[in-house]
Coordinates of C-alpha atoms and ligand atoms in Angstrom, one line a residue:
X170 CA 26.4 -16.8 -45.8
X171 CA 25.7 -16.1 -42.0
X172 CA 22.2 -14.6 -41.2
X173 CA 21.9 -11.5 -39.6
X174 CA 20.3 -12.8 -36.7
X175 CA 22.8 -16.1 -36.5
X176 CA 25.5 -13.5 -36.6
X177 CA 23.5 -11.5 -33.7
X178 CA 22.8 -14.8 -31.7
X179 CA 25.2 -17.7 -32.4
X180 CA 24.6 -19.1 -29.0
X181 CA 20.9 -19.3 -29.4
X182 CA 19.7 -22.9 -29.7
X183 CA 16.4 -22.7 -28.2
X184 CA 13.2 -21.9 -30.6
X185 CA 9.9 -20.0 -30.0
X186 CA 7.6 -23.2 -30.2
X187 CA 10.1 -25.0 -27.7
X188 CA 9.1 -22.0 -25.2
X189 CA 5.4 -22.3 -26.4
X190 CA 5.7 -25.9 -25.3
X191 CA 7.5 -25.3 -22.3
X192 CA 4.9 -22.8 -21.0
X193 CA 1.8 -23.8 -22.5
X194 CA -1.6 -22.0 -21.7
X195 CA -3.0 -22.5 -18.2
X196 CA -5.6 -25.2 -17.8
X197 CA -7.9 -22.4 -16.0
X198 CA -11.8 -21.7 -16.5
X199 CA -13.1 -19.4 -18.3
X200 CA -12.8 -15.9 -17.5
X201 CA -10.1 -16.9 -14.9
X202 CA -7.9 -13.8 -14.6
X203 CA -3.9 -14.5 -15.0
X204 CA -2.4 -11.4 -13.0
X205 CA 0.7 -10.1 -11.8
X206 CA 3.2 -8.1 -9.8
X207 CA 6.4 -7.1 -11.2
X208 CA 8.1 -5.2 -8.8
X209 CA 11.2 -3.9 -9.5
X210 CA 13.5 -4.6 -6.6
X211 CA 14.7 -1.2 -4.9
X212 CA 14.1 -1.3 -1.7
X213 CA 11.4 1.1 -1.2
X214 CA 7.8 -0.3 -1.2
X215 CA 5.3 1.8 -1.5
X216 CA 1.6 2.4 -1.1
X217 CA 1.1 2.2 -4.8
X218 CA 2.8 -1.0 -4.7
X219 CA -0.5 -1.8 -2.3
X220 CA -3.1 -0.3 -4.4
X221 CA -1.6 -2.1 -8.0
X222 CA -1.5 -5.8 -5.5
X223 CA -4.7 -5.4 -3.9
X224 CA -6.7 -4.8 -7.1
X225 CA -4.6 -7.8 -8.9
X226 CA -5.1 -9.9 -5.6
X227 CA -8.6 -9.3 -6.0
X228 CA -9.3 -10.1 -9.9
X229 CA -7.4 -12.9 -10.0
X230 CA -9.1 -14.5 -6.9
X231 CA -12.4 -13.1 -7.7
X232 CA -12.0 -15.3 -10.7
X233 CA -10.6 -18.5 -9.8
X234 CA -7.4 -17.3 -11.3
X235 CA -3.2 -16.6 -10.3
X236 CA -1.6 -14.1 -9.0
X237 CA 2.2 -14.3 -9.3
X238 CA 5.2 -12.3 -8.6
X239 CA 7.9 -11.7 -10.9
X240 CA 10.7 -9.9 -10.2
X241 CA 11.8 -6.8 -12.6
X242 CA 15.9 -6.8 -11.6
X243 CA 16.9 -6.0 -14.7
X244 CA 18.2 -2.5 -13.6
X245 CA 20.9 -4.3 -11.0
X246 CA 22.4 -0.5 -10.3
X247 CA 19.4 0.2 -8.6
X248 CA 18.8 -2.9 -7.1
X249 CA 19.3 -2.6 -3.2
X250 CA 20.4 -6.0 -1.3
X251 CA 17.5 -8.0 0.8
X252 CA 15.1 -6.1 -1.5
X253 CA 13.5 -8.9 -3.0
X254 CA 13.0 -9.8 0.4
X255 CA 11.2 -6.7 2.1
X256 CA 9.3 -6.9 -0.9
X257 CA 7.8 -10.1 -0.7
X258 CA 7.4 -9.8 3.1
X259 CA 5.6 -6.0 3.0
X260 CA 3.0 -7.4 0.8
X261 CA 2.4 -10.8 2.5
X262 CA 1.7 -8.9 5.5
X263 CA -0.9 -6.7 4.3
X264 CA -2.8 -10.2 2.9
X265 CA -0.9 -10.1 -0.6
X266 CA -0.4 -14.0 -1.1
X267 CA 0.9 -15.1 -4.3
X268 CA 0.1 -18.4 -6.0
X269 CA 3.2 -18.5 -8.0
X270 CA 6.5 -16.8 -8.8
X271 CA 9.2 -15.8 -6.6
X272 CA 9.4 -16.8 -3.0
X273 CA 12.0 -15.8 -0.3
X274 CA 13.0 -19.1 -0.7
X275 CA 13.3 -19.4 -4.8
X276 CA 10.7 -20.2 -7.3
X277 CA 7.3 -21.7 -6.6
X278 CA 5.3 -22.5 -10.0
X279 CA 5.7 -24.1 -13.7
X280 CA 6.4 -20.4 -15.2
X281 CA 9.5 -19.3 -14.1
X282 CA 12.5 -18.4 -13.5
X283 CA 10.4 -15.3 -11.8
X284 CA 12.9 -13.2 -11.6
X285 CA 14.1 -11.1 -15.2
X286 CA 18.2 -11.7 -14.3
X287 CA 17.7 -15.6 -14.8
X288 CA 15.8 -15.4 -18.0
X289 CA 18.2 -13.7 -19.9
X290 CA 18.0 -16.9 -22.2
X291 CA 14.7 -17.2 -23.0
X292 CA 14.6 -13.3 -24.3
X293 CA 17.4 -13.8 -26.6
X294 CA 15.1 -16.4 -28.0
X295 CA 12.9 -13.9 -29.1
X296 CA 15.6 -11.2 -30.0
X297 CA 16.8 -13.9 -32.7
X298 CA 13.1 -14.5 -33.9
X299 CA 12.3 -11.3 -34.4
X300 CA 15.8 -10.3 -36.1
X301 CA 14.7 -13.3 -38.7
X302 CA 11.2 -11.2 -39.0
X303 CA 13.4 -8.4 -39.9
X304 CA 11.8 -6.3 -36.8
X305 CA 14.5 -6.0 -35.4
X306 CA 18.5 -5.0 -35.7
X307 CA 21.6 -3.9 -33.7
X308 CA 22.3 -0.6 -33.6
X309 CA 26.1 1.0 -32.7
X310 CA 25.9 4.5 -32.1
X311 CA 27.5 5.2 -29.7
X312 CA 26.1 7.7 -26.7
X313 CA 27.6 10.4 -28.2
X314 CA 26.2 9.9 -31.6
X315 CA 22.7 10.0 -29.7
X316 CA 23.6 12.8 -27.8
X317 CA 24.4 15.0 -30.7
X318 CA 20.7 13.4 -32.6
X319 CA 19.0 14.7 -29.8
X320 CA 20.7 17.9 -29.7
X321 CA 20.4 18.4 -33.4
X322 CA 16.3 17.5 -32.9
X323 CA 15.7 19.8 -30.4
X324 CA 17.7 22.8 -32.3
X325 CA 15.4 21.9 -35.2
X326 CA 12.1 21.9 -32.9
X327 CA 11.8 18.0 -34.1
X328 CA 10.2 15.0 -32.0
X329 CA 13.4 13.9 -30.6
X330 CA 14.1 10.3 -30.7
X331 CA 15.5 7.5 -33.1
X332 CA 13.1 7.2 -35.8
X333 CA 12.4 7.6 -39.6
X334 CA 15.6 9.3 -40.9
X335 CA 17.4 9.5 -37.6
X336 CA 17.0 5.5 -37.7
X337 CA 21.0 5.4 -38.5
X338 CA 21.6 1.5 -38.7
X339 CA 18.0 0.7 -39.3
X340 CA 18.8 -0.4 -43.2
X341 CA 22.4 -0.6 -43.3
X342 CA 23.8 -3.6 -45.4
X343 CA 24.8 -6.7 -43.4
X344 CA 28.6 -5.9 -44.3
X345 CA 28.8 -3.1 -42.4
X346 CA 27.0 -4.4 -39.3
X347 CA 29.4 -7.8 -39.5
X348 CA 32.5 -5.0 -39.6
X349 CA 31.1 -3.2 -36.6
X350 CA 30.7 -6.8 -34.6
X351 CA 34.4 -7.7 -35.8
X352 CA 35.7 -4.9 -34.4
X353 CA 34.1 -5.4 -30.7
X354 CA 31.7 -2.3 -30.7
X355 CA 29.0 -2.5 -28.3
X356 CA 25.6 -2.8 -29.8
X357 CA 22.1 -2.5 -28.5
X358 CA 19.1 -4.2 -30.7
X359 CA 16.7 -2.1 -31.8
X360 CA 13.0 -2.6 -32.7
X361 CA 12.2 -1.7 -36.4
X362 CA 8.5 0.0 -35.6
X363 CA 5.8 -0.4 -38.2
X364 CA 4.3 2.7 -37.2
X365 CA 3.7 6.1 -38.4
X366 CA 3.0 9.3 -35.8
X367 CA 0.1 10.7 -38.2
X368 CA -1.5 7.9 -37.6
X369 CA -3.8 7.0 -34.2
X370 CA -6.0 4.0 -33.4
X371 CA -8.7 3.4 -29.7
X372 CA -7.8 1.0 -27.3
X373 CA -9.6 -0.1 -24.3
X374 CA -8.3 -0.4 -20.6
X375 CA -10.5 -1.6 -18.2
X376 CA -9.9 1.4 -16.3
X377 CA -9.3 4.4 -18.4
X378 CA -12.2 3.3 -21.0
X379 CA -11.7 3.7 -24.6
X380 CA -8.6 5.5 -25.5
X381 CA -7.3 7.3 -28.6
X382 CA -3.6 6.6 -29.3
X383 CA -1.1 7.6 -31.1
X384 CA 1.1 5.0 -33.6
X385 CA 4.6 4.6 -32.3
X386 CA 7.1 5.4 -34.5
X387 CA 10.7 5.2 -32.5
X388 CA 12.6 2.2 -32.8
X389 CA 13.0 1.9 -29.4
X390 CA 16.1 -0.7 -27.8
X391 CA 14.8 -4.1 -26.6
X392 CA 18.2 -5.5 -25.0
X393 CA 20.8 -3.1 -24.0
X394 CA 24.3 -3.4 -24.7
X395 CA 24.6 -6.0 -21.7
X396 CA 22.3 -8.2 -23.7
X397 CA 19.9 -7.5 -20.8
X398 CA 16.1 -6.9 -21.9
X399 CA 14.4 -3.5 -21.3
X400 CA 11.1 -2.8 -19.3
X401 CA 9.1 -2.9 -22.5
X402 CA 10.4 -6.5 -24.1
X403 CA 10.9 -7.9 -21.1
X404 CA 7.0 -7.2 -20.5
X405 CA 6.1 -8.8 -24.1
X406 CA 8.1 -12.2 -23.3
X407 CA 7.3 -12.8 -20.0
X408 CA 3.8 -12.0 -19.7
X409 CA 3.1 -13.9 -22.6
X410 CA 4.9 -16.8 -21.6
X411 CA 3.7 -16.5 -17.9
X412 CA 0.0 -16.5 -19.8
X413 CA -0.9 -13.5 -18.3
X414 CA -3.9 -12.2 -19.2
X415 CA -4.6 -9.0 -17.4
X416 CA -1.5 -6.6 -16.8
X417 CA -2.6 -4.2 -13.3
X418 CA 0.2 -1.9 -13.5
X419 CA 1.0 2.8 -12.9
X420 CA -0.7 4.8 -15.8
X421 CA 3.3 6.0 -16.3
X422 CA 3.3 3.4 -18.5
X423 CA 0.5 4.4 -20.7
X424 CA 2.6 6.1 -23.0
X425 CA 4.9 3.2 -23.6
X426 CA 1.5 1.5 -25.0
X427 CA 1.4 2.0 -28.6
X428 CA 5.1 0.5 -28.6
X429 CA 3.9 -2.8 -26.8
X430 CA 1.1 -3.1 -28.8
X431 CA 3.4 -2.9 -31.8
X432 CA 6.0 -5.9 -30.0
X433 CA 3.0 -7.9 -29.0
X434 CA 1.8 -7.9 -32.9
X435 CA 5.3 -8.3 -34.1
X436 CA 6.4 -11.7 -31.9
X437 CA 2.8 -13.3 -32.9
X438 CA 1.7 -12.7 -29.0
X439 CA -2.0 -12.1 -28.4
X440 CA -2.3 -8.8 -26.4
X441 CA -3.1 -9.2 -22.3
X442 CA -5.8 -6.8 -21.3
X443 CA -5.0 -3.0 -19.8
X444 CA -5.7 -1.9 -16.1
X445 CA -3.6 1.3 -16.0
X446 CA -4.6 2.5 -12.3
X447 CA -4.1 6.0 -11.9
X448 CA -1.5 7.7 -9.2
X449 CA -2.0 8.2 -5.7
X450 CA -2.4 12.1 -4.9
X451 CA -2.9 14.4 -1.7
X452 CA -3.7 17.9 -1.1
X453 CA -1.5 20.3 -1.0
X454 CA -3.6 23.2 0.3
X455 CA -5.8 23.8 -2.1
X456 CA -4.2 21.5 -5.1
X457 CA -4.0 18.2 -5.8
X458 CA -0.4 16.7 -6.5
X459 CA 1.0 13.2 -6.4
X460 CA 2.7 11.7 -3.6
X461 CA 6.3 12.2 -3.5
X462 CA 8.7 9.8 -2.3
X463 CA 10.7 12.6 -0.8
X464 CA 8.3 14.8 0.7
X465 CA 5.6 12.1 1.5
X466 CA 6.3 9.2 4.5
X467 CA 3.0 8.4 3.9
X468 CA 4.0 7.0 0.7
X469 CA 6.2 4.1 2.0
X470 CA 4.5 0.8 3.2
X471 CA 6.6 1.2 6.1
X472 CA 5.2 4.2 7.4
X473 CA 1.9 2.6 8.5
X474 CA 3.5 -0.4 10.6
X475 CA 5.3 1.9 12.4
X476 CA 2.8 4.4 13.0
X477 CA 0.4 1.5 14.0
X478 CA -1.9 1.1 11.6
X479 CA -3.5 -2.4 11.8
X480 CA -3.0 -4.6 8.4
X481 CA -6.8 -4.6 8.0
X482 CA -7.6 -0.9 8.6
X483 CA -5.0 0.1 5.8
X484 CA -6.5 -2.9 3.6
X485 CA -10.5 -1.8 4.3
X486 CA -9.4 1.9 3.9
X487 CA -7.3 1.3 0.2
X488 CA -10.9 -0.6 -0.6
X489 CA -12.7 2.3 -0.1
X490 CA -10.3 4.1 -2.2
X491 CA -10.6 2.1 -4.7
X492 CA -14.1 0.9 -5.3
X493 CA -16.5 3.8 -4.7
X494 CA -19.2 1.7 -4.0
X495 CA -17.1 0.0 -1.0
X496 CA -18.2 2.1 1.4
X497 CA -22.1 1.3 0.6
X498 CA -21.2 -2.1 0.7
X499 CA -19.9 -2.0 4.3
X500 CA -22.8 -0.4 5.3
X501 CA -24.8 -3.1 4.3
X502 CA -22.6 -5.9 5.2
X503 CA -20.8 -4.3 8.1
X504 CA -19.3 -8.1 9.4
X505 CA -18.3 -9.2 6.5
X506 CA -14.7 -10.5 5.2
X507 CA -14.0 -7.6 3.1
X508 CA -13.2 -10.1 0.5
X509 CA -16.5 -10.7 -0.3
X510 CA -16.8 -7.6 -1.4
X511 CA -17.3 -7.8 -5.8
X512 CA -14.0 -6.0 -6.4
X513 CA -14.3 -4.5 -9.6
X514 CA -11.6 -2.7 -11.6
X515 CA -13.6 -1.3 -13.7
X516 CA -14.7 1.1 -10.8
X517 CA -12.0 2.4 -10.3
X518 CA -11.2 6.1 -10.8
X519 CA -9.7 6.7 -14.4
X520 CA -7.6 10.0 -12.7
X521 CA -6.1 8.0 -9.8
X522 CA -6.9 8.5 -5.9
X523 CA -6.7 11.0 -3.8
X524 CA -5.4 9.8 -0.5
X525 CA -6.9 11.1 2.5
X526 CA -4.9 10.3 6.1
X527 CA -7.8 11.6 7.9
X528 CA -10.2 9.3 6.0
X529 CA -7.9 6.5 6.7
X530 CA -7.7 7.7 10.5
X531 CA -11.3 7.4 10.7
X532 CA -11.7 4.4 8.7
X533 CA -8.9 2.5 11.4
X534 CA -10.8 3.8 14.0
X535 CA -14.2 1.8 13.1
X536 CA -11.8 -1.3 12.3
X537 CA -10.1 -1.0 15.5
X538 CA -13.4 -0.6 17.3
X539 CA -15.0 -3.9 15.8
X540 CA -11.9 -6.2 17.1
X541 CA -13.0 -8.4 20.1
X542 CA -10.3 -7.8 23.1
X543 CA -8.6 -10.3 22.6
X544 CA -7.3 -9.3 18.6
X545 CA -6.4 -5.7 20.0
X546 CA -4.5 -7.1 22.8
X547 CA -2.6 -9.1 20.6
X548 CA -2.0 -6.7 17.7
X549 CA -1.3 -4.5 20.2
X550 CA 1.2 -6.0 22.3
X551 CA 3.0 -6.9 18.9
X552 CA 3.0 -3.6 17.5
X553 CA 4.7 -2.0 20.8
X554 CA 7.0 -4.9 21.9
X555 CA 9.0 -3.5 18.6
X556 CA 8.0 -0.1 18.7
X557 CA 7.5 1.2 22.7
X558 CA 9.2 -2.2 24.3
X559 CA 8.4 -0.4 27.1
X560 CA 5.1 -0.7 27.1
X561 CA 5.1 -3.7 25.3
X562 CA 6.5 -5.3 28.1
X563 CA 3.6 -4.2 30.6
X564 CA 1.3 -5.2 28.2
X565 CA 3.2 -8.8 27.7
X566 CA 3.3 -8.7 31.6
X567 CA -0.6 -8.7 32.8
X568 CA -2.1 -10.2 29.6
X569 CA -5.8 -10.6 31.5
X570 CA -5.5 -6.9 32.8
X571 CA -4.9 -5.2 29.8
X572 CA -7.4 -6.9 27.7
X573 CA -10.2 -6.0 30.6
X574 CA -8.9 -2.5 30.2
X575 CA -9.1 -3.4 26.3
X576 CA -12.8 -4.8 26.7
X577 CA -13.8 -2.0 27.8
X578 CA -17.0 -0.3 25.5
X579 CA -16.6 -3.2 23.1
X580 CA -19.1 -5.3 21.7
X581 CA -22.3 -3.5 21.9
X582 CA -23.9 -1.7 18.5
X583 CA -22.1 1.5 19.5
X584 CA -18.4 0.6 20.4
X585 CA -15.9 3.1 21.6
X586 CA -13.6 4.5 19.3
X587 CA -10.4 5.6 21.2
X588 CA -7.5 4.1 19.0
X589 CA -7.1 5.1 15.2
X590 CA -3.4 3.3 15.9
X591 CA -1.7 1.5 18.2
X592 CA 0.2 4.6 18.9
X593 CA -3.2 6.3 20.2
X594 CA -2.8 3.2 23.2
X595 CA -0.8 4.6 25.5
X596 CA -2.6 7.8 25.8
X597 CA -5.7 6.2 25.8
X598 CA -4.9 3.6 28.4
X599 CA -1.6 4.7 29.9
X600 CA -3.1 5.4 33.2
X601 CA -3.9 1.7 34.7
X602 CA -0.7 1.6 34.6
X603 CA 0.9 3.4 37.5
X604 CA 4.3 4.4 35.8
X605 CA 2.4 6.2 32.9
X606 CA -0.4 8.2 35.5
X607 CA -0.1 11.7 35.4
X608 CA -0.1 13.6 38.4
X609 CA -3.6 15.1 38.6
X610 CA -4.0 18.9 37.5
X611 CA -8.0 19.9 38.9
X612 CA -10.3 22.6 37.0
X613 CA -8.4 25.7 38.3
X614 CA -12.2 27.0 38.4
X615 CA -12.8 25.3 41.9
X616 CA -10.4 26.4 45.1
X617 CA -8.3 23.2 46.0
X618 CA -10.6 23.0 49.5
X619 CA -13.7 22.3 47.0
X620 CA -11.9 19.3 45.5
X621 CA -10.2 18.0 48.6
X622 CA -13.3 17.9 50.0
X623 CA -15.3 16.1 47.4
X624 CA -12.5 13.2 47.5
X625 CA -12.4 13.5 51.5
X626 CA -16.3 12.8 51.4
X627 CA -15.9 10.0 48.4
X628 CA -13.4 8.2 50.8
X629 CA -15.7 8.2 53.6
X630 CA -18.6 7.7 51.7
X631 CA -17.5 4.6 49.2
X632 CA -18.2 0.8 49.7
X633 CA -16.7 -1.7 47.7
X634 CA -19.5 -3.6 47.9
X635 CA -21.6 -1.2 45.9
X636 CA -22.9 -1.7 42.2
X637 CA -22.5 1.0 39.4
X638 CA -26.1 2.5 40.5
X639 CA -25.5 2.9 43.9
X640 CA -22.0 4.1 43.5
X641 CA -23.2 6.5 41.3
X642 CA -26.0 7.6 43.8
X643 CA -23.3 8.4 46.6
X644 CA -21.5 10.4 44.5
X645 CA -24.7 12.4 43.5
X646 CA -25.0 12.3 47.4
X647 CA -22.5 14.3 48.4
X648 CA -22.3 16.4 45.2
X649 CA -25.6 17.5 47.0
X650 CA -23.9 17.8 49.9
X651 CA -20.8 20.4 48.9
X652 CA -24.2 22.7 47.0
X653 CA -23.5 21.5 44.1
X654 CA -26.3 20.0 41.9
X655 CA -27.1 16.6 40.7
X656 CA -29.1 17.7 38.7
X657 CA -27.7 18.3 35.3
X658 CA -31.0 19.8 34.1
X659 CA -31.2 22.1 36.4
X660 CA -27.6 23.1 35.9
X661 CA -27.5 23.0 31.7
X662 CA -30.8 25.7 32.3
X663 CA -28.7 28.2 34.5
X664 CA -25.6 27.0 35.9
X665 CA -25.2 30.6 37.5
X666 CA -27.6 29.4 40.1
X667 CA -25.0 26.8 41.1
X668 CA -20.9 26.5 42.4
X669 CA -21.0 22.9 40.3
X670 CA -22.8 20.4 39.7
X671 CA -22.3 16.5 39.8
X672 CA -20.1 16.3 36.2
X673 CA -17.4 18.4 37.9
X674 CA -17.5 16.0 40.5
X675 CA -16.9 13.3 38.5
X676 CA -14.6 15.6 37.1
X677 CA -12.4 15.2 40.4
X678 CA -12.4 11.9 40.5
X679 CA -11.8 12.0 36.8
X680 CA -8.6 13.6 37.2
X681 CA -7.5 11.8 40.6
X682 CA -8.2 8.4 39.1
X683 CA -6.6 9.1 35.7
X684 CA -4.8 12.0 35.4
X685 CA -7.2 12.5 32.4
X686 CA -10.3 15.1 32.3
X687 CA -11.7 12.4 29.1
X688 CA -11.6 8.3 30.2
X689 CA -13.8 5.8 29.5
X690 CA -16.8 5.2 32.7
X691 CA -15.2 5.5 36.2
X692 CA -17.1 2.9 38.1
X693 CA -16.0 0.7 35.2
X694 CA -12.2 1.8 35.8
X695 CA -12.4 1.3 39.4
X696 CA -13.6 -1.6 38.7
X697 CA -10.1 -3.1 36.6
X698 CA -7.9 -1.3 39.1
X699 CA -9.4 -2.7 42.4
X700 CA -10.6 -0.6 44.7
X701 CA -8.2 -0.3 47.0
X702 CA -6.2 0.9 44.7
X703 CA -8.4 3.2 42.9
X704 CA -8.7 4.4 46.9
X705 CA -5.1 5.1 46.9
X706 CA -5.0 7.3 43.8
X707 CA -8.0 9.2 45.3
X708 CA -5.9 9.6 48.8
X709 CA -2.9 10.2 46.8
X710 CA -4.2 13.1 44.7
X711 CA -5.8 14.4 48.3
X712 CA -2.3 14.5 49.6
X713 CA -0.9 16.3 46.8
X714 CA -3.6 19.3 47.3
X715 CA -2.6 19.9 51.0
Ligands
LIG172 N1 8.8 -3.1 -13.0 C1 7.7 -2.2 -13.4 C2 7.5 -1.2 -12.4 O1 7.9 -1.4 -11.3 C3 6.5 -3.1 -13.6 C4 5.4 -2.5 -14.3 C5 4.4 -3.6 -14.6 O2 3.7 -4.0 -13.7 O3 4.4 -4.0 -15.8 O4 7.0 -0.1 -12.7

């Protein structure tokens, strides 16, 4: 007579230690860690997706180990076309490379297929093993059947769930389930659990430390009626056969882990270890919650290219987030590659992160501030060809201008820190450009005949030929001149005794130079404009007060 699992899975030819052969363990040193991301394809990428791939990225190349991409398309209602794609290309360009797995262009490794919808064969392998264990068997209720359990469960205040008596085809005789396959019905294969719910047991993840679990006791589905795995067996068979040996994946999953324990034990796998990372939170006045998909851009990948974030301020500020000794590190090491840093997941923080935008806004800042010229200018120019063309296009135009405009306060052991994001540019900068110059607005404290006067006399008085000192002293020159002070001393003690002083003259230049009461030194910007021109804005904003 016809096994249960030959009845089950006639087409399956293939067997277990074929597979073992196929995918034998990785020739890898020791403590090498085998890591992965197995993102399901919908579309939206996230900044989880970042903080699960960045600490995988960094134990398995801490190690000397591999870091692959699989695909999880196993849902294909929810897949969205080109997904696989935006995937793959949102996390190469925030420094994700994968050794293995799924490419834009197909499969690159000796572990694949990499993506769950190809590897629908090598699962059913499995299903037909453990059917012959007897952990396994289909089940035909239909949904209505499970509909009317659950309803029946929660009227009765009972764990609801297919378990123990509510198992229906768990023992049924072999007759029956051949009549049920005779007559077509869709079936779904269940796992038989060996476990019992009065019953815990402590497991270790590397991040949430030693845990005390529950024993599983629902025979949960392991292929749908589509023949297609779920989450949980698909996890089993493939990280196993991948030789995975640390699985970096959302704490969502946690409660699913007594059951893969339990699937692990029962196809003769050895367990991978546990990184469960925590969720990614914000405030919400004065509580914490997690980051929606709805109410939070911040949550989607795409939300910092367009707002201008560089690649390495988002990567330096998700390192601070998740190592809490990152920041000490940088301290101490404030040039170095940031992957030099010894990653650890075992610091990270059991309850998840809270993200802070300001924090990151600060931590771009310093980022942005330690780029030589030339890397601003070209991130930069990038960043607003797509997003400001515009701009982009003066920016693209005058290459050696801008980056003199970009040098400027760079380099020395207290650089300026003007741009959190390449958004912040055009205020920052705008103004050497003459389309983006405001037209000047003076402190409404001084009468316009104060102010035309002090740029009159800065007309007369200037000389290209000057350096920044003796610019400078002219200006204090005929700051004197209008009764004002030069001396800022004098003025911060009682600035009653005086109409102005030499800050306010610089002031009106300030503003006639930039259309800007904040810019970086004057003599400095006079200097990239050319002085005839910086002349002209002078004369222009004179004009403007008659
Ligand atoms: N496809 C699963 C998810 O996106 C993968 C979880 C895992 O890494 O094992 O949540």
């Amino acid at each position: 007579m016809e096994t249960l699992s030959q009845l089950l899975f006639p087409h399956v030819t293939k067997t277990p230690e074929e597979l073992e052969a196929q995918y034998p363990p990785r020739n890898l040193p020791e403590g090498a860690v085998v890591t992965r991301m197995a993102p399901s394809p919908t579309g939206f990428v996230h900044l989880g997706n970042l903080v699960q791939g960045l600490t995988s990225e960094r134990m398995a190349h801490r190690t000397g180990g591999v870091l692959f991409l699989r695909v999880e398309d196993t849902d294909a209602k929810r897949e969205v076309p080109g997904a696989v794609e935006v995937l793959i290309e949102s996390l190469k360009h925030y420094g994700i490379a994968f050794d293995e797995g799924a490419t834009v262009e197909g499969d690159l490794g000796n572990y694949g297929p990499y993506r769950q919808r190809q590897r629908a064969e090598i699962y059913h392998v499995y299903a037909k093993l453990l059917v012959e264990k007897g952990m396994a068997y289909p089940c035909f209720c239909t949904e209505e059947e499970l509909t009317a359990m659950r309803e029946r469960q929660e009227a009765n205040k009972e764990t609801t769930g297919y378990y123990g008596k509510y198992a229906l085809w768990r023992d049924r005789p072999l007759e029956e389930v051949k009549a049920a396959l005779d007559a077509g019905k869709p079936w779904v294969l269940r796992f038989r659990s060996p476990g019992d719910s009065s019953r815990q047991f402590k497991f270790n993840d590397l991040v949430k430390g030693t845990l005390t679990v529950t024993e599983n006791d629902v025979d949960h589905v392991l292929l749908k009626a589509d023949g297609i795995p779920t989450y949980h067996f698909a996890h089993a068979v493939d990280d196993h056969l991948m030789r995975t040996t640390h699985v970096v994946r959302g704490d969502e999953w946690l409660p699913s882990l007594p059951f893969h324990i339990q699937l692990f034990q029962a196809l003769g796998f050895k367990l991978p270890k546990y990184v469960h990372i925590g969720p990614l939170m914000k405030m919400d006045g004065a509580s914490k919650r997690k980051l929606s998909k709805r109410k939070d851009p911040e949550l989607a990948l795409t939300y910092y290219q367009a707002a201008g974030f560089p690649v390495e301020a988002v990567y330096e500020y998700i390192m601070t987030l998740l190592n809490s000794n990152y920041e000490d590190w940088r301290r101490a090491n404030p040039d170095a590659d940031p992957t030099a840093f010894p990653f650890s997941p075992k610091k990270l923080n059991p309850a998840g992160n809270l993200f802070d935008y300001a924090k990151l806004t600060d931590v771009s800042k310093n980022v942005i501030a330690k780029m030589p010229a030339s890397q601003v200018y070209n991130l930069l120019t990038k960043w607003a060809v797509q997003y400001d063309p515009e701009f982009g296009e003066k920016l693209a135009a005058d290459p050696a201008y801008a980056q003199a405009i970009l040098a400027i306060g760079r380099g020395g052991k207290k650089p300026r820190k003007d741009l959190a994001t390449w958004k912040d540019a055009k205020e920052y900068m705008g103004f050497f450009y003459d389309e983006y110059l405001a037209a000047p607005e003076f402190d409404p404290r001084f009468p316009k005949e104060t102010v035309a006067k002090a740029l009159a006399r800065y007309l007369e008085t200037g000389d290209p030929a000057d350096d920044a000192a003796a610019w400078f002293e002219k200006v204090k020159a005929l700051t004197e001149e209008m009764g004002f002070t030069a001396d800022m001393r004098a003025y911060k003690a009682d600035p009653s005794a005086f109409p102005g002083s030499v800050a306010d003259v610089s002031g009106f230049l300030r503003v006639a130079l930039t259309g800007k009461t904040n810019s970086p030194d004057l003599y400095t910007v006079i200097g990239i404009l050319g002085w005839d021109r910086a002349n002209g804005r002078i004369r222009a904003a004179l004009e403007g007060l008659k």
